[in-house]
Amino acid sequence: MKLLVVSHSCATATNQQLYAELEELTGWDLTLVIPADWRDEFGNRLDQPACAGLKGRVIKVPVLANGNIILHAYRRRWRAFLRAEKPDAIYVNHEPYAVATAQVCLAAGRETTFGFYSCQNILKTYPPPFSQMEKMVYGRSRFAFPITEAVAEVLREKGFQGENCVCALPLDPGVYRPRSEEADHNLLPRKPGEVVIGYVGRLVEPKGLRTLAQALALIRDLPWKLVLIGKGEFEEGFRALLAKDGLADRAEFLGYVPHDRTPEYLSAFDLLVLPSETQPNWKEQFGRVITEAMACGTAVAGSDSGEIPRLIEASQGGVIFPERDAQAFAGALRELILQSGLRQDCAARGMSWTRDHVSLRAIAGKMAATIDRAHSR
């Protein structure tokens, strides 16, 4: 099998590891097309060497609308490129309504086995030309990799009839793993008995930061400190909320941390919080940081927004609370802070579940079987 993969997320070497695993598992001839100079949501330039285990070619192509996941387009004559490459199958790691997906799908024609990715878990109708691009991609695709069952259901409701295989966002257990206690404490020093509460993500209101501040005010009597990784428009507002309750000195804002260093911090946290709050046009699609934290041996406390409760229920790796409920959130935090045994039990269950269900090998196996079936149709 000659497989061509197009992926903006693979501008980060860590995200290329799934395809190295797929190569090793199948022996397929794999070519990876990525942006030549991609910028992430924080505006940081991502330009890394290919991951060490990847045997196939990595082709870097300039893009228009750099950093915009839906609107970016590859500056490439795709029809000529595909005629020269002659792939048996093409997987575009982008949404079906994205410009890049439509670019490649249109050039590939109907003969090539084509597939796409999706994380859209709300049934939406997009304006032209995105609705037309989406319909065209559905009609020409033989397989799709939705990240959750809720996303798969959206695809079915929109009329997609190809192979529809749920593939969670994978992680490498060799990267996302617990570090030693000494390494954890050197990275994030703490007072004796102090519990480190971690948050990783955008500092925006829909992520539940206002509720987090309210919950922390309710447990000011407990020994904790908060460490936040990420940037966003609500940072100053969140700082002000903490200051109002006299908690400013108990929070540490680290800002942007490179993707490849995040596992060190996830291991150093005693527990991770993800208090996301559903909006009219958004709900938490996967909560990838939850599985990453669990793989690093860290218990989680998450709201019941979107996919968060399903992950926590399936893994038994943490505690769920109703979104926007500061009292319930504070109760969950109090329980996890005071009961180290509960944190350890959640951590052990979460690690076991991530290894069995969202490891690179587990997801690569599902992808390989799906592409094989689609190609034989």
Coordinates of C-alpha atoms in Angstrom, one line a residue:
M1 CA 0.0 0.0 0.0
K2 CA 1.3 3.4 -1.0
L3 CA -0.3 5.9 1.5
L4 CA -0.1 9.7 1.2
V5 CA -0.9 11.7 4.4
V6 CA -1.6 15.4 4.5
S7 CA -1.5 17.0 8.0
H8 CA -0.9 20.4 9.4
S9 CA -0.6 19.0 12.9
C10 CA 2.5 17.0 11.8
A11 CA 4.4 20.2 11.7
T12 CA 5.2 19.0 15.2
A13 CA 7.5 16.0 15.2
T14 CA 5.6 14.4 18.1
N15 CA 2.4 14.1 15.9
Q16 CA 4.4 12.3 13.2
Q17 CA 4.9 9.3 15.6
L18 CA 1.5 7.8 14.8
Y19 CA 2.5 7.4 11.1
A20 CA 5.9 5.9 12.1
E21 CA 3.9 3.4 14.1
L22 CA 1.6 2.8 11.1
E23 CA 4.6 2.2 8.9
E24 CA 6.1 -0.3 11.4
L25 CA 2.8 -2.1 11.8
T26 CA 1.9 -2.4 8.1
G27 CA 5.1 -2.0 6.1
W28 CA 3.3 0.5 3.9
D29 CA 5.1 3.1 1.8
L30 CA 4.1 6.3 3.5
T31 CA 4.7 9.9 2.4
L32 CA 3.8 12.8 4.7
V33 CA 2.9 16.3 3.4
I34 CA 3.1 19.1 6.0
P35 CA 3.2 22.9 6.0
A36 CA 6.7 24.3 5.5
D37 CA 6.3 26.9 8.2
W38 CA 3.3 26.4 10.4
R39 CA 2.3 28.6 13.3
D40 CA 0.3 27.3 16.2
E41 CA -2.7 29.0 18.0
F42 CA -0.2 31.0 20.1
G43 CA 1.6 32.3 17.0
N44 CA 4.7 30.2 17.6
R45 CA 6.5 28.9 14.6
L46 CA 6.7 25.1 14.4
D47 CA 9.6 23.9 12.3
Q48 CA 11.1 20.7 13.6
P49 CA 13.0 17.7 12.0
A50 CA 11.0 14.6 11.2
C51 CA 10.6 12.2 14.1
A52 CA 13.4 9.6 14.3
G53 CA 11.2 6.6 13.7
L54 CA 9.6 7.8 10.4
K55 CA 11.0 6.0 7.4
G56 CA 8.9 7.6 4.7
R57 CA 9.4 11.0 3.1
V58 CA 8.3 14.2 4.7
I59 CA 7.5 16.9 2.1
K60 CA 7.2 20.5 3.3
V61 CA 4.9 22.7 1.3
P62 CA 4.3 26.5 1.8
V63 CA 0.8 27.4 2.8
L64 CA -1.6 30.3 2.5
A65 CA -3.5 31.5 5.6
N66 CA -0.8 30.1 7.9
G67 CA -2.0 29.1 11.3
N68 CA -5.7 29.0 10.3
I69 CA -6.7 25.3 10.5
I70 CA -9.9 25.6 8.4
L71 CA -8.8 28.2 5.8
H72 CA -5.1 27.4 5.1
A73 CA -4.3 26.0 1.7
Y74 CA -1.2 24.3 0.3
R75 CA 0.6 26.1 -2.5
R76 CA 1.0 23.0 -4.6
R77 CA -0.3 21.8 -8.0
W78 CA -2.0 18.8 -6.5
R79 CA -3.2 17.1 -9.7
A80 CA 0.4 17.0 -11.1
F81 CA 1.8 16.0 -7.7
L82 CA -0.7 13.1 -7.4
R83 CA -0.1 11.9 -10.9
A84 CA 3.6 11.7 -10.1
E85 CA 3.1 10.0 -6.7
K86 CA 0.4 7.6 -7.7
P87 CA -0.8 6.9 -4.1
D88 CA -3.2 3.9 -3.4
A89 CA -4.8 5.8 -0.6
I90 CA -4.8 9.4 0.7
Y91 CA -5.6 10.5 4.2
V92 CA -6.1 14.2 4.8
N93 CA -5.9 14.9 8.6
H94 CA -8.3 17.9 8.3
E95 CA -12.0 18.5 8.7
P96 CA -14.2 17.7 5.6
Y97 CA -15.2 21.4 5.3
A98 CA -11.6 22.7 5.4
V99 CA -10.0 24.2 2.3
A100 CA -7.0 21.9 2.4
T101 CA -9.2 18.8 2.4
A102 CA -11.2 20.1 -0.5
Q103 CA -8.0 20.9 -2.4
V104 CA -6.6 17.4 -2.2
C105 CA -9.9 15.6 -2.6
L106 CA -10.8 17.5 -5.8
A107 CA -7.4 16.8 -7.3
A108 CA -7.5 13.1 -6.3
G109 CA -10.7 12.4 -8.3
R110 CA -13.0 9.5 -7.5
E111 CA -10.6 6.6 -8.3
T112 CA -8.3 7.0 -5.3
T113 CA -9.2 5.8 -1.9
F114 CA -9.6 9.0 0.0
G115 CA -10.4 9.7 3.7
F116 CA -10.5 12.6 6.2
Y117 CA -10.5 13.4 9.9
S118 CA -13.2 15.1 12.0
C119 CA -13.6 16.4 15.5
Q120 CA -16.9 18.3 14.9
N121 CA -19.3 17.0 17.5
I122 CA -22.1 19.5 16.9
L123 CA -24.5 19.2 13.9
K124 CA -23.9 22.5 12.0
T125 CA -24.7 23.9 8.6
Y126 CA -21.8 25.8 7.2
P127 CA -22.2 28.8 4.8
P128 CA -21.0 28.5 1.2
P129 CA -18.5 27.6 0.0
F130 CA -17.7 25.4 3.0
S131 CA -21.0 23.5 2.8
Q132 CA -20.3 22.6 -0.9
M133 CA -16.8 21.6 -0.1
E134 CA -18.0 19.4 2.8
K135 CA -20.7 17.7 0.5
M136 CA -18.1 17.1 -2.2
V137 CA -15.6 15.5 0.3
Y138 CA -18.4 13.2 1.8
G139 CA -19.4 12.1 -1.7
R140 CA -15.8 11.2 -2.7
S141 CA -14.4 9.7 0.5
R142 CA -14.4 6.1 1.4
F143 CA -13.3 6.4 5.0
A144 CA -13.3 8.8 7.9
F145 CA -11.6 8.9 11.3
P146 CA -13.9 10.8 13.7
I147 CA -12.3 11.2 17.2
T148 CA -15.4 10.2 19.2
E149 CA -18.7 8.4 18.7
A150 CA -20.5 11.8 18.9
V151 CA -18.5 13.0 15.9
A152 CA -19.2 9.8 14.0
E153 CA -22.9 10.3 14.6
V154 CA -22.7 13.8 13.2
L155 CA -21.0 12.4 10.0
R156 CA -23.8 9.8 9.7
E157 CA -26.5 12.5 10.1
K158 CA -24.9 14.5 7.4
G159 CA -25.0 11.6 5.0
F160 CA -21.5 10.2 5.0
Q161 CA -21.7 6.6 4.0
G162 CA -18.1 5.4 4.0
E163 CA -16.1 3.5 6.6
N164 CA -16.6 5.5 9.8
C165 CA -14.0 4.4 12.4
V166 CA -13.7 6.2 15.7
C167 CA -10.0 6.9 16.4
A168 CA -9.3 8.8 19.5
L169 CA -6.4 11.3 19.5
P170 CA -3.4 9.0 20.1
L171 CA -0.4 9.4 22.4
D172 CA 3.0 7.8 22.8
P173 CA 3.3 6.1 26.2
G174 CA 7.1 6.5 25.9
V175 CA 6.6 10.3 25.9
Y176 CA 3.5 10.6 28.1
R177 CA 4.7 8.8 31.2
P178 CA 5.3 9.5 34.9
R179 CA 8.6 11.0 35.8
S180 CA 10.4 10.4 39.1
E181 CA 9.1 12.3 42.2
E182 CA 12.5 14.1 42.4
A183 CA 12.1 15.3 38.8
D184 CA 8.6 16.4 39.4
H185 CA 9.5 18.4 42.5
N186 CA 12.5 20.0 40.9
L187 CA 10.4 21.2 38.0
L188 CA 7.5 22.4 40.2
P189 CA 8.7 23.0 43.7
R190 CA 6.1 22.7 46.4
K191 CA 5.8 23.1 50.2
P192 CA 5.4 19.9 52.3
G193 CA 1.9 18.5 51.8
E194 CA 1.0 21.1 49.1
V195 CA -0.9 19.7 46.1
V196 CA -0.2 21.1 42.7
I197 CA -3.3 21.7 40.6
G198 CA -2.5 22.0 36.9
Y199 CA -4.3 23.5 33.9
V200 CA -3.1 23.2 30.3
G201 CA -4.9 25.0 27.5
R202 CA -6.2 28.4 26.2
L203 CA -6.9 30.9 28.9
V204 CA -10.4 31.8 27.6
E205 CA -13.8 31.9 29.4
P206 CA -15.4 28.9 27.7
K207 CA -12.7 26.7 29.3
G208 CA -14.4 27.4 32.7
L209 CA -11.7 29.6 34.2
R210 CA -14.3 31.8 36.0
T211 CA -15.8 28.7 37.6
L212 CA -12.3 27.5 38.5
A213 CA -11.5 30.8 40.3
Q214 CA -14.8 30.5 42.2
A215 CA -14.1 26.9 43.2
L216 CA -10.6 27.7 44.4
A217 CA -11.9 30.5 46.6
L218 CA -14.1 27.8 48.3
I219 CA -11.1 25.7 49.2
R220 CA -8.7 28.4 50.2
D221 CA -8.3 26.5 53.5
L222 CA -6.6 23.6 51.8
P223 CA -2.9 23.3 50.9
W224 CA -2.7 23.8 47.1
K225 CA -1.1 25.8 44.4
L226 CA -2.3 26.4 40.8
V227 CA 0.0 26.1 37.8
L228 CA -1.4 27.2 34.4
I229 CA 0.2 26.5 31.0
G230 CA -1.2 28.5 28.0
K231 CA -2.1 32.0 27.0
G232 CA -5.4 33.7 26.1
E233 CA -7.6 36.7 26.2
F234 CA -9.0 35.9 29.6
E235 CA -5.6 35.8 31.4
E236 CA -5.9 39.2 32.9
G237 CA -9.6 38.6 33.9
F238 CA -8.6 35.4 35.6
R239 CA -5.7 37.1 37.5
A240 CA -8.2 39.7 38.7
L241 CA -10.6 37.1 40.0
L242 CA -7.8 35.4 41.9
A243 CA -6.6 38.7 43.3
K244 CA -10.1 39.7 44.4
D245 CA -10.2 36.5 46.6
G246 CA -6.7 36.9 47.9
L247 CA -5.4 34.0 45.9
A248 CA -3.0 35.7 43.4
D249 CA 0.1 34.4 45.2
R250 CA -1.1 30.8 44.9
A251 CA -1.1 30.8 41.1
E252 CA 1.8 30.5 38.8
F253 CA 1.3 31.4 35.1
L254 CA 3.9 29.7 32.9
G255 CA 2.5 30.9 29.6
Y256 CA 3.5 29.0 26.5
V257 CA 5.4 25.7 27.0
P258 CA 6.7 23.8 24.0
H259 CA 4.6 20.8 23.1
D260 CA 7.5 18.4 23.7
R261 CA 8.0 19.7 27.3
T262 CA 4.3 19.4 28.3
P263 CA 4.6 15.8 29.4
E264 CA 7.1 16.8 32.1
Y265 CA 4.6 19.3 33.6
L266 CA 1.7 16.9 33.3
S267 CA 3.7 14.4 35.4
A268 CA 4.6 17.1 37.9
F269 CA 1.0 18.0 38.5
D270 CA -0.8 16.2 41.4
L271 CA -4.0 16.6 39.5
L272 CA -5.2 18.2 36.3
V273 CA -8.4 20.3 35.9
L274 CA -10.5 20.8 32.8
P275 CA -13.6 22.7 33.7
S276 CA -14.8 23.4 30.1
E277 CA -18.3 24.9 29.7
T278 CA -20.6 24.2 26.7
Q279 CA -21.4 27.2 24.4
P280 CA -24.1 27.5 21.8
N281 CA -21.6 26.7 19.0
W282 CA -19.0 24.7 20.9
K283 CA -18.6 21.9 23.4
E284 CA -15.4 20.1 24.4
Q285 CA -14.6 17.8 21.5
F286 CA -12.1 15.4 23.1
G287 CA -10.2 16.8 26.0
R288 CA -6.9 15.5 24.8
V289 CA -5.0 16.9 27.8
I290 CA -7.1 14.5 29.9
T291 CA -5.6 11.4 28.3
E292 CA -2.2 12.9 28.2
A293 CA -2.4 13.7 32.0
M294 CA -3.6 10.2 32.8
A295 CA -0.8 8.6 30.8
C296 CA 1.6 10.7 32.9
G297 CA 0.1 9.2 36.1
T298 CA -2.0 12.3 37.0
A299 CA -5.6 12.2 38.2
V300 CA -8.1 14.5 36.6
A301 CA -11.1 16.6 37.6
G302 CA -13.3 17.5 34.6
S303 CA -16.7 19.0 33.9
D304 CA -19.5 17.2 32.1
S305 CA -19.0 19.2 28.9
G306 CA -18.8 17.3 25.6
E307 CA -16.5 14.3 25.6
I308 CA -14.9 15.0 29.0
P309 CA -17.3 12.8 31.1
R310 CA -17.1 9.9 28.6
L311 CA -13.3 9.8 28.9
I312 CA -13.3 10.0 32.6
E313 CA -16.1 7.4 33.0
A314 CA -14.4 5.0 30.5
S315 CA -11.0 5.3 32.2
Q316 CA -12.1 5.8 35.8
G317 CA -9.1 8.1 35.9
G318 CA -10.7 11.0 37.7
V319 CA -13.7 12.9 39.1
I320 CA -16.6 14.5 37.1
F321 CA -18.5 17.6 38.2
P322 CA -21.4 19.5 36.6
E323 CA -20.2 22.4 34.4
R324 CA -20.6 25.9 35.8
D325 CA -21.1 24.5 39.3
A326 CA -18.4 26.0 41.5
Q327 CA -19.7 24.2 44.6
A328 CA -19.5 20.8 43.0
F329 CA -16.1 21.6 41.4
A330 CA -14.8 22.7 44.8
G331 CA -16.1 19.4 46.3
A332 CA -14.3 17.4 43.7
L333 CA -11.1 19.3 44.3
R334 CA -11.4 18.9 48.1
E335 CA -11.9 15.2 47.7
L336 CA -8.8 14.8 45.5
I337 CA -6.6 17.1 47.5
L338 CA -7.4 15.4 50.9
Q339 CA -7.3 11.8 49.6
S340 CA -3.9 11.0 48.2
G341 CA -5.0 7.4 47.9
L342 CA -7.9 8.4 45.6
R343 CA -5.5 10.4 43.4
Q344 CA -3.2 7.4 43.2
D345 CA -6.0 5.0 42.3
C346 CA -7.3 7.3 39.6
A347 CA -3.8 7.7 38.2
A348 CA -3.2 4.0 38.0
R349 CA -6.6 3.3 36.3
G350 CA -6.0 6.2 33.9
M351 CA -2.6 5.0 32.9
S352 CA -3.8 1.4 32.2
W353 CA -6.7 2.7 30.1
T354 CA -4.7 5.0 28.0
R355 CA -2.2 2.3 27.2
D356 CA -4.9 -0.1 26.0
H357 CA -7.1 2.4 24.2
V358 CA -5.3 5.5 23.0
S359 CA -1.7 4.4 22.5
L360 CA -0.1 4.9 19.1
R361 CA -0.1 1.2 18.5
A362 CA -3.8 0.8 19.3
I363 CA -4.9 3.7 17.1
A364 CA -2.5 2.8 14.2
G365 CA -4.0 -0.7 14.2
K366 CA -7.6 0.7 13.8
M367 CA -6.4 3.1 11.1
A368 CA -4.7 0.3 9.1
A369 CA -7.7 -2.0 9.2
T370 CA -10.0 0.8 8.1
I371 CA -7.9 1.9 5.2
D372 CA -7.5 -1.7 4.1
R373 CA -11.3 -2.2 4.1
A374 CA -11.9 1.0 2.3
H375 CA -9.3 0.3 -0.4
S376 CA -10.8 -3.1 -1.1
R377 CA -14.4 -1.7 -1.6

